[in-house]
Amino acid sequence: MSDSQHKPGSDKLWGGRFSEQAAASLEAFTASIQYDFRLYHHDIMGSKAHARMLAQQGLITPEENESIQRGLDEIEEEIRAGRFQFRQDLEDIHMNIESALTARIGEAGARLHTGRSRNDQINLDMRLFLRDECATLDQLLADLQACFARLARKHLGAIMPGYTHMQRAQPVLLSHHLLAYAAMFGRDRERLADCARRINVLSLGAAALAGTGLPLDRTQVAKELGFPKISENSMDTVADRDFVLETLFCLDLIQLHLSRLSEELVLWSSKEFAFVRIGDRYCTGSSLMPQKKNPDIPELVRGKSGRVTGALISLLTTMKGLPLTYNRDLQEDKEPLFDALDTVKASLAITAEMLDDTVFDVDRMRAATEGGFMTATDLADYLVKKNLPFRQAHGVAGRIVARCQELGCELADLSLEEMRAFSPLIGSDVYESLSVEGSVNSRTTLGGTAQFRVEEALSALEQQLGIQP
Ligand code: ARG
């Protein structure tokens, strides 16, 4: 770079108008290379497409393009192999790569940034990066859904208490409960796919904020990078991090779903419930109490949901007061995003692994459906079928429950006479309605817990996931 050689002041890539060197404290405070190095692959991918387009538009020669392509490939290889020296004084991933390129290939490297600003470059990098991350997340979510499908298939027919207010409410199939989680993670996949549509937009070409007078071909770059859309307003483009916020929300909701599941696993693995035994390989012990076996994985997954919510709130707060267009504040999007991604990916993977090594005690679950008058609703519904208005049926069933409590017995322990004292509509067929199996299988509405409905839902999920039952 012949120009910079007789420059009196700053030796930065942007140093032309400066008469002094940057303070070391400024360099340390403003640098992002310690975390944005993660974007190297996508930064290089974007630069290669940009350079090809520059050559096609006659803004650089074919030879210059070739040496840029080769230089960038070599740099990528060095970074991948851990041989690249990142420099804090070069601020960020863009300038680290650009200056390494220019040092390697000379003037052609200095032409790469033609018609481009770091403002649109970072936006592009984040979009390319997140596109891949969304695909990874989708796979992890599908793996977890498959894990629930396997468990649901394995335990089909097992009955457990379903809860509301954390009180035993109505008997349900364990498989139905498990498939509830598969449904949540299915929605998470849809949400991410929708978010990915807005990520998948080419932002390069907005330049600093206003577009450029140089004859760039954005359509060509979009095609090469596989973007189905090109951003419309250059000012909005460089100021926009909505797609990062949306991703963070998706991540937060995934972690929240994991956290709810974890809470159940913590409860269910307690002696009080003893519905599940998490494999020894996925539990820890106490340094003091020799008998302890602790469910640290679900506890940490639950705990980390606070951290992912924090990431979302952090960037929402950063964004809320920003005037158009680019402001350096936007650099603060990366650490929360990267941390949230790492946290959610690790949580998804370990949860699936642990669930595969978890034993469900279906006898314990079945036993827990006894003794709580869990089929009282079925008794009321039975009376409704005999044409009693529901509100009155509810009252009759409630009085029968109270009677059983007095006698210390179950609903089905009452004789027909004893029951008929509460309502003459009750006949001997009532006992079918009072069994937990009868109760479960009577819930035949779409989405209900009757075994054939659960089997339908399970088959649909297996088909969607491409797994053989
Ligand atoms: N490191 C910056 C960021 O993450 C890159 C863009 C810098 N642009 C600028 N005009 N200083 O946002």
CSV table of C-alpha atoms and ligand atoms in Angstrom, one decimal, residues 32 36 92 94 118-119 122 326 328 331 334, ligand 1:
chain,number,residue,atom,x,y,z
A,32,SER,CA,-14.5,-7.4,18.6
A,36,ASP,CA,-16.3,-12.2,15.9
A,92,ASP,CA,-12.6,-7.1,13.8
A,94,HIS,CA,-13.3,-8.0,8.4
A,118,ARG,CA,-18.2,-3.0,7.0
A,119,ASN,CA,-21.8,-1.9,7.8
A,122,ILE,CA,-21.2,-7.5,9.0
A,326,TYR,CA,-25.5,1.9,11.6
A,328,ARG,CA,-21.4,0.9,16.8
A,331,GLN,CA,-21.6,-4.8,17.6
A,334,LYS,CA,-22.7,-10.9,18.9
B,1,ARG,N1,-17.4,-5.0,14.3
B,1,ARG,C1,-18.4,-4.2,13.7
B,1,ARG,C2,-19.8,-4.7,14.1
B,1,ARG,O1,-19.8,-5.8,14.6
B,1,ARG,C3,-18.3,-4.2,12.2
B,1,ARG,C4,-18.9,-3.0,11.5
B,1,ARG,C5,-18.1,-1.9,11.9
B,1,ARG,N2,-18.5,-0.7,11.2
B,1,ARG,C6,-18.0,0.5,11.5
B,1,ARG,N3,-18.4,1.5,10.8
B,1,ARG,N4,-17.2,0.7,12.5
B,1,ARG,O2,-20.8,-4.1,14.0
